[in-house]
Amino acid sequence: MTQSTSVEHGSGHESQGFWRTYLFSQDHKTIGIQYAITSLLFLLFGFTLMMIMRWQLAYPGQPIPLIGKFLGEANAPDGIMLPEFYNQLGAMHGTIMIFLGVVPLGVGAFGNFVMPLQIGAPDMAFPKLNMMSYWVYFAGGVTMLGSFLLPGGAANSGWTSYPPLSDIATIGQTAWLIGMFFLITSSLLGSINFIVTIVQLRAPGMTFMRLPFFVWAQLVTSFLLLLAFPPLEAAACLQLMDRLAGTSFFLPSGLVVSGQVVQASGGGSPLLWQHLFWFLAHPEVYVLILPAMGIVAEIIANNTRKPLWSYRSLVYSTLFLGFMSFIVWAHHMYITGMGTTLGTFFQVTTMIISIPSVVILAVLIVSLWGGSIRFTTPMMFACAFLPMFGIGGLTGLPLGLAPTDIPLHDTYYVIGHFHYIVAPGSIFALFAGVYYWFPKATGRRMNDTLGKIHFWGSLICINTIFMPMFIQGLAGVSRRLYDGGAQYAHAQGVLSLNLVMSVAAWSLAIFQIPFIINFFVSIRKGKKVGDNPWDATTLEWATSSPPPHGNFIRPVEVYRGPHEYSVPGAARDFLPQNDPA
Amino acid sequence: MNIPYTSEVRPDTGVYNAKLGIWLFLASEVMLFGGLFSAYIFLRTGAATWPHGWEILNIPLATTNTVVLISSSVTMVMAWASLAGGNFARFRRFLGTTVALGVAFLAIKGMEYGMKFEHGLFPATNTFLAIYFTLTGLHGLHVIGGMIVNVYLLGPGSKMWRKDPQRFTNRVEVAGLYWHFVDLVWIFLFPVLYLL
């Protein structure tokens, strides 16, 4: 709050000491890197949980090799996983991947690092809030991880935490709720900061229609976080009251658990949670995908050496998408017995929201047409994003319509659908972003050969994991089954796919090793690069790599749109936004 | 490093950073309380029986509290107006009154809670009381949060007045916007919980 007294230097090159520089930094670039490293570690952790689960699915009831005996007697006696533990892993895999991995990487890391640079700002509007947002996120992460050590383990009611189960679950669920309060607070602070920065701190000449698309994506994402998370916070308050103060917001009258009538006043409704939860969780889908689309758009414009095809459609579609995402939530709830009138409304809005999504994807695909494409590592990930997101999106359409959703609901088909959006979709785009902006953050490039091994290996493995899920789902195999469906007759024909998917998941882990090596070795040994190694036009490339504290030595002014590549008559094939020529 | 527009207004947007920030924060607060009010409607329309608020709750006390909180909003505006007019002593008197009225509000609310507990009425008793305690409790937390900010602006935070009066006046304005919002929430809570 009193930053007028704390940082009062113009060019901003003074050393601030170890703690202020690396740990409790208020510099958006350092905070962005903190977010990046923390969220990448969480992604790895969440992935590890899934790899353990995949053993149980491939070999139900057999002892887990190597790590089985370290999981604890309460979780996996003799290395054989208990169903309760499987539920914890499933719930925490989802929670960690979404709230601690992909969103903090897409928004906290890339948004923080890149957005102020792209708009020509010296930092975020509220640097102290920015620091606080990271540390509150960190506290949320610690709470979530620490909950594994509680009696009864971590939350085990799924990442959706549906009551009444979650109301009567072990204490890990309370930790989950407290962890969510931290994460919601963090994203609230972050989103306010992002919006104010974009609106207030744009450099002279940076009008809204000259913003790089990545910044637009962050702006809409921030509004979604700002307005969609509070209803979940409200729901979390109510669930916390149910669990701690004995209220019955989500407990219906006469609820029977294990043959006993639950001692509670009753009168509540489990559906209330579902409404409040999905009011957040549907916009959350766009929080997961919009930053990814922003990254892909920047990389495609840069590597095709031509402007995005119809930047304006991209922007208006994104705004419309953001608005519509608030009125589609109940398409997650068709099997709750909702009336056909309400169902019709949500089916219509869901079909409408698919239009801007398709427009965005079409713009990105058409942008490739006629370009002289450079197949750099970031570009390969960005290109792969397009069909992967396409598969994820198209397989979502049958889930948006009640007649087809009802048989598919809660099957592996749903798991396949949203993983195509988030894993080879968002996460591929995030990898693209890491390869693309790494030179800006470190002054060095990541190795291309290792990058391509990482790309091809990941692409093949990830499709081998998720494509069979559609087959299993169409055969009717339910999600969240401890044995992967082994005890169901209708699952027998597709059961062998479980092993295929598991082997692919473990192989995917092996193909992340080149990335991890590449990331850490390149920080010290990567090929040195100049300020603008990709010949890009946006403002983050107009300053040194890494940029100094305060970002720009001289004030920047903006003269043109974000992606002026191959302008006829220009001396070079790119015109930076700050180039008055 | 200086962040632009911390105290001066950006010409093309017409606001300084913190003012836009607080409006966005209040938007999210609207969604938070909106979520809870929706929960109230959802539960009430789905309930077999639902008591009238006035059968259980104390309307005279709540009416007093409404008057107290609205008065505190008035004194909050006066505090800001005093600063804008350059009168620091008057600002202190008005902000002090605002804090005192906040204390009075919480004291009366605490009395109400105490009376309910004495009669064996707890959040777990029924869904009406559950939502009553949750909504008013969360509102009470917001009042406490606002008071902490106001006490800070009255005490250690007021040192900024000498160094950067414009920025300090902005801070009081921003704190005021929040305080009016808290007041506004109560104006919705009162009829919904007590009168309907």
Tab-separated table of N, CA and C in Angstrom, chain A residues 1 3-5 7-9 122-126 188 192 195-196 199-202 226-227 230 234 241 245-247 249 265-266 269 272 275 279 549-550, chain B residues 1-6 10 12-13 15-18 20-21 24-25 27-28 31-32 35-36 39 42-43 123-127 130-131 134 163 167 171:
chain	number	residue	atom	x	y	z
A	1	MET	N	0.821	-1.197	0.000
A	1	MET	CA	0.000	0.000	0.000
A	1	MET	C	0.863	1.260	0.000
A	3	GLN	N	3.640	1.987	-1.405
A	3	GLN	CA	4.778	1.696	-2.248
A	3	GLN	C	5.470	2.966	-2.702
A	4	SER	N	4.844	4.131	-2.458
A	4	SER	CA	5.532	5.372	-2.799
A	4	SER	C	6.773	5.519	-1.932
A	5	THR	N	6.774	4.914	-0.727
A	5	THR	CA	7.948	5.003	0.116
A	5	THR	C	8.929	3.875	-0.170
A	7	VAL	N	9.556	1.888	-3.197
A	7	VAL	CA	10.345	1.882	-4.424
A	7	VAL	C	10.202	3.219	-5.119
A	8	GLU	N	11.237	3.966	-5.077
A	8	GLU	CA	11.132	5.348	-5.497
A	8	GLU	C	12.202	5.656	-6.543
A	9	HIS	N	12.591	4.617	-7.302
A	9	HIS	CA	13.697	4.860	-8.229
A	9	HIS	C	13.216	4.798	-9.667
A	122	PRO	N	5.166	-0.542	-16.562
A	122	PRO	CA	6.368	-0.796	-15.761
A	122	PRO	C	6.195	-1.995	-14.826
A	123	ASP	N	4.987	-2.276	-14.419
A	123	ASP	CA	4.704	-3.412	-13.528
A	123	ASP	C	3.192	-3.553	-13.463
A	124	MET	N	2.703	-4.394	-12.546
A	124	MET	CA	1.269	-4.461	-12.323
A	124	MET	C	0.826	-3.207	-11.568
A	125	ALA	N	-0.474	-2.946	-11.587
A	125	ALA	CA	-0.989	-1.751	-10.923
A	125	ALA	C	-0.780	-1.823	-9.409
A	126	PHE	N	-0.899	-3.017	-8.844
A	126	PHE	CA	-0.752	-3.168	-7.387
A	126	PHE	C	0.300	-4.240	-7.095
A	188	LEU	N	-8.906	-13.817	-6.758
A	188	LEU	CA	-9.614	-12.532	-6.671
A	188	LEU	C	-8.612	-11.384	-6.720
A	192	ILE	N	-8.383	-8.745	-10.034
A	192	ILE	CA	-8.550	-7.283	-9.902
A	192	ILE	C	-7.299	-6.597	-10.436
A	195	ILE	N	-7.087	-6.729	-14.324
A	195	ILE	CA	-8.015	-5.846	-15.045
A	195	ILE	C	-7.562	-4.398	-14.904
A	196	VAL	N	-7.225	-3.998	-13.664
A	196	VAL	CA	-6.811	-2.607	-13.459
A	196	VAL	C	-5.556	-2.323	-14.277
A	199	VAL	N	-6.507	-1.956	-17.986
A	199	VAL	CA	-7.282	-0.750	-18.285
A	199	VAL	C	-6.452	0.509	-18.060
A	200	GLN	N	-5.652	0.515	-16.993
A	200	GLN	CA	-5.015	1.764	-16.567
A	200	GLN	C	-3.577	1.951	-17.056
A	201	LEU	N	-2.840	0.874	-17.210
A	201	LEU	CA	-1.401	1.033	-17.419
A	201	LEU	C	-0.955	0.782	-18.858
A	202	ARG	N	-1.863	0.785	-19.813
A	202	ARG	CA	-1.452	0.652	-21.204
A	202	ARG	C	-0.577	1.834	-21.598
A	226	LEU	N	-13.073	-13.145	-11.564
A	226	LEU	CA	-13.603	-12.158	-10.625
A	226	LEU	C	-15.056	-12.453	-10.272
A	227	LEU	N	-15.853	-12.821	-11.295
A	227	LEU	CA	-17.292	-12.910	-11.082
A	227	LEU	C	-17.792	-14.336	-10.865
A	230	PRO	N	-16.717	-16.066	-6.730
A	230	PRO	CA	-17.439	-15.781	-5.480
A	230	PRO	C	-18.625	-16.708	-5.200
A	234	ALA	N	-19.256	-18.692	-1.830
A	234	ALA	CA	-20.507	-18.758	-1.065
A	234	ALA	C	-20.857	-20.210	-0.761
A	241	MET	N	-20.223	-24.460	6.909
A	241	MET	CA	-21.228	-24.381	7.979
A	241	MET	C	-21.843	-25.766	8.212
A	245	ALA	N	-20.738	-26.255	11.765
A	245	ALA	CA	-21.785	-25.726	12.648
A	245	ALA	C	-23.033	-26.599	12.645
A	246	GLY	N	-23.003	-27.699	11.920
A	246	GLY	CA	-24.127	-28.627	11.956
A	246	GLY	C	-25.359	-28.182	11.196
A	247	THR	N	-25.226	-27.220	10.278
A	247	THR	CA	-26.392	-26.818	9.491
A	247	THR	C	-26.685	-27.865	8.418
A	249	PHE	N	-27.582	-27.146	4.934
A	249	PHE	CA	-27.828	-26.505	3.640
A	249	PHE	C	-27.919	-27.529	2.507
A	265	SER	N	-30.966	-31.195	11.005
A	265	SER	CA	-32.314	-30.644	10.866
A	265	SER	C	-32.897	-30.963	9.491
A	266	GLY	N	-32.039	-31.169	8.484
A	266	GLY	CA	-32.533	-31.469	7.142
A	266	GLY	C	-33.136	-30.249	6.482
A	269	SER	N	-30.689	-28.909	0.282
A	269	SER	CA	-30.764	-29.498	-1.048
A	269	SER	C	-29.367	-29.716	-1.623
A	272	LEU	N	-28.450	-27.527	-4.611
A	272	LEU	CA	-27.997	-26.153	-4.422
A	272	LEU	C	-26.485	-26.077	-4.624
A	275	HIS	N	-25.600	-26.285	-8.335
A	275	HIS	CA	-25.800	-25.027	-9.063
A	275	HIS	C	-24.671	-24.044	-8.777
A	279	PHE	N	-21.782	-22.923	-11.401
A	279	PHE	CA	-21.768	-21.513	-11.787
A	279	PHE	C	-20.333	-21.011	-11.854
A	549	HIS	N	14.188	-4.385	-13.896
A	549	HIS	CA	13.139	-3.968	-12.966
A	549	HIS	C	12.538	-2.677	-13.511
A	550	GLY	N	11.222	-2.641	-13.682
A	550	GLY	CA	10.613	-1.475	-14.322
A	550	GLY	C	10.400	-1.669	-15.820
B	1	MET	N	10.679	2.624	-8.820
B	1	MET	CA	9.800	2.630	-9.979
B	1	MET	C	8.437	3.202	-9.581
B	2	ASN	N	7.908	4.041	-10.435
B	2	ASN	CA	6.607	4.631	-10.138
B	2	ASN	C	5.530	3.996	-11.013
B	3	ILE	N	4.491	3.545	-10.352
B	3	ILE	CA	3.341	3.031	-11.098
B	3	ILE	C	2.476	4.237	-11.456
B	4	PRO	N	2.146	4.413	-12.723
B	4	PRO	CA	1.319	5.564	-13.080
B	4	PRO	C	-0.099	5.449	-12.513
B	5	TYR	N	-0.718	6.583	-12.330
B	5	TYR	CA	-2.137	6.691	-11.953
B	5	TYR	C	-2.461	6.076	-10.595
B	6	THR	N	-1.474	6.067	-9.659
B	6	THR	CA	-1.817	5.620	-8.302
B	6	THR	C	-2.645	6.677	-7.591
B	10	ARG	N	-6.351	8.754	-14.662
B	10	ARG	CA	-5.950	8.572	-16.057
B	10	ARG	C	-6.984	9.269	-16.942
B	12	ASP	N	-8.089	9.151	-20.050
B	12	ASP	CA	-9.059	8.489	-20.948
B	12	ASP	C	-9.971	7.513	-20.214
B	13	THR	N	-9.609	7.062	-19.027
B	13	THR	CA	-10.525	6.173	-18.307
B	13	THR	C	-11.268	6.915	-17.206
B	15	VAL	N	-10.470	7.372	-14.058
B	15	VAL	CA	-10.337	6.880	-12.675
B	15	VAL	C	-8.861	6.696	-12.337
B	16	TYR	N	-8.552	6.671	-11.032
B	16	TYR	CA	-7.224	6.236	-10.599
B	16	TYR	C	-7.298	4.736	-10.291
B	17	ASN	N	-6.130	4.100	-10.212
B	17	ASN	CA	-6.079	2.635	-10.150
B	17	ASN	C	-6.935	2.027	-9.037
B	18	ALA	N	-6.782	2.583	-7.824
B	18	ALA	CA	-7.449	1.955	-6.683
B	18	ALA	C	-8.968	2.057	-6.806
B	20	LEU	N	-10.781	1.966	-9.600
B	20	LEU	CA	-11.225	0.878	-10.470
B	20	LEU	C	-11.123	-0.450	-9.724
B	21	GLY	N	-10.023	-0.601	-8.974
B	21	GLY	CA	-9.816	-1.841	-8.211
B	21	GLY	C	-10.951	-2.102	-7.242
B	24	LEU	N	-14.157	-3.184	-8.926
B	24	LEU	CA	-14.090	-4.588	-9.346
B	24	LEU	C	-14.268	-5.505	-8.139
B	25	PHE	N	-13.624	-5.117	-7.032
B	25	PHE	CA	-13.766	-5.920	-5.817
B	25	PHE	C	-15.234	-5.968	-5.394
B	27	ALA	N	-17.770	-5.654	-7.280
B	27	ALA	CA	-18.500	-6.517	-8.223
B	27	ALA	C	-18.404	-7.963	-7.782
B	28	SER	N	-17.213	-8.362	-7.343
B	28	SER	CA	-17.071	-9.756	-6.912
B	28	SER	C	-17.856	-9.993	-5.623
B	31	MET	N	-21.335	-10.715	-6.366
B	31	MET	CA	-21.508	-12.117	-6.762
B	31	MET	C	-21.490	-13.037	-5.542
B	32	LEU	N	-20.662	-12.701	-4.557
B	32	LEU	CA	-20.606	-13.526	-3.338
B	32	LEU	C	-21.950	-13.481	-2.612
B	35	GLY	N	-24.712	-15.002	-4.638
B	35	GLY	CA	-24.737	-16.462	-4.508
B	35	GLY	C	-25.497	-16.882	-3.267
B	36	LEU	N	-25.255	-16.167	-2.160
B	36	LEU	CA	-25.915	-16.547	-0.911
B	36	LEU	C	-27.401	-16.193	-0.927
B	39	ALA	N	-29.043	-18.774	-2.824
B	39	ALA	CA	-29.187	-19.970	-1.998
B	39	ALA	C	-30.421	-19.838	-1.101
B	42	PHE	N	-33.474	-20.350	-3.217
B	42	PHE	CA	-33.530	-21.765	-3.602
B	42	PHE	C	-34.055	-22.620	-2.439
B	43	LEU	N	-33.505	-22.355	-1.258
B	43	LEU	CA	-33.901	-23.167	-0.104
B	43	LEU	C	-35.333	-22.862	0.313
B	123	PRO	N	-27.510	-22.190	14.542
B	123	PRO	CA	-27.527	-22.458	13.089
B	123	PRO	C	-28.046	-23.854	12.760
B	124	ALA	N	-27.775	-24.817	13.642
B	124	ALA	CA	-28.168	-26.189	13.333
B	124	ALA	C	-29.656	-26.435	13.578
B	125	THR	N	-30.362	-25.443	14.163
B	125	THR	CA	-31.754	-25.689	14.544
B	125	THR	C	-32.649	-25.915	13.333
B	126	ASN	N	-32.596	-24.986	12.394
B	126	ASN	CA	-33.346	-25.204	11.159
B	126	ASN	C	-32.703	-24.396	10.027
B	127	THR	N	-33.195	-24.594	8.821
B	127	THR	CA	-32.525	-23.987	7.669
B	127	THR	C	-32.678	-22.469	7.676
B	130	ALA	N	-30.104	-21.245	9.912
B	130	ALA	CA	-28.805	-21.510	9.300
B	130	ALA	C	-28.441	-20.398	8.319
B	131	ILE	N	-29.393	-20.047	7.459
B	131	ILE	CA	-29.081	-19.014	6.462
B	131	ILE	C	-29.022	-17.647	7.126
B	134	THR	N	-25.578	-17.464	8.747
B	134	THR	CA	-24.518	-17.405	7.732
B	134	THR	C	-24.457	-16.038	7.080
B	163	LYS	N	2.315	13.793	3.650
B	163	LYS	CA	3.216	13.586	2.509
B	163	LYS	C	2.481	13.666	1.172
B	167	ARG	N	-3.394	11.294	-2.402
B	167	ARG	CA	-3.451	9.842	-2.330
B	167	ARG	C	-4.219	9.399	-1.089
B	171	ARG	N	-7.616	7.169	-0.728
B	171	ARG	CA	-7.761	5.977	0.106
B	171	ARG	C	-9.035	6.027	0.923
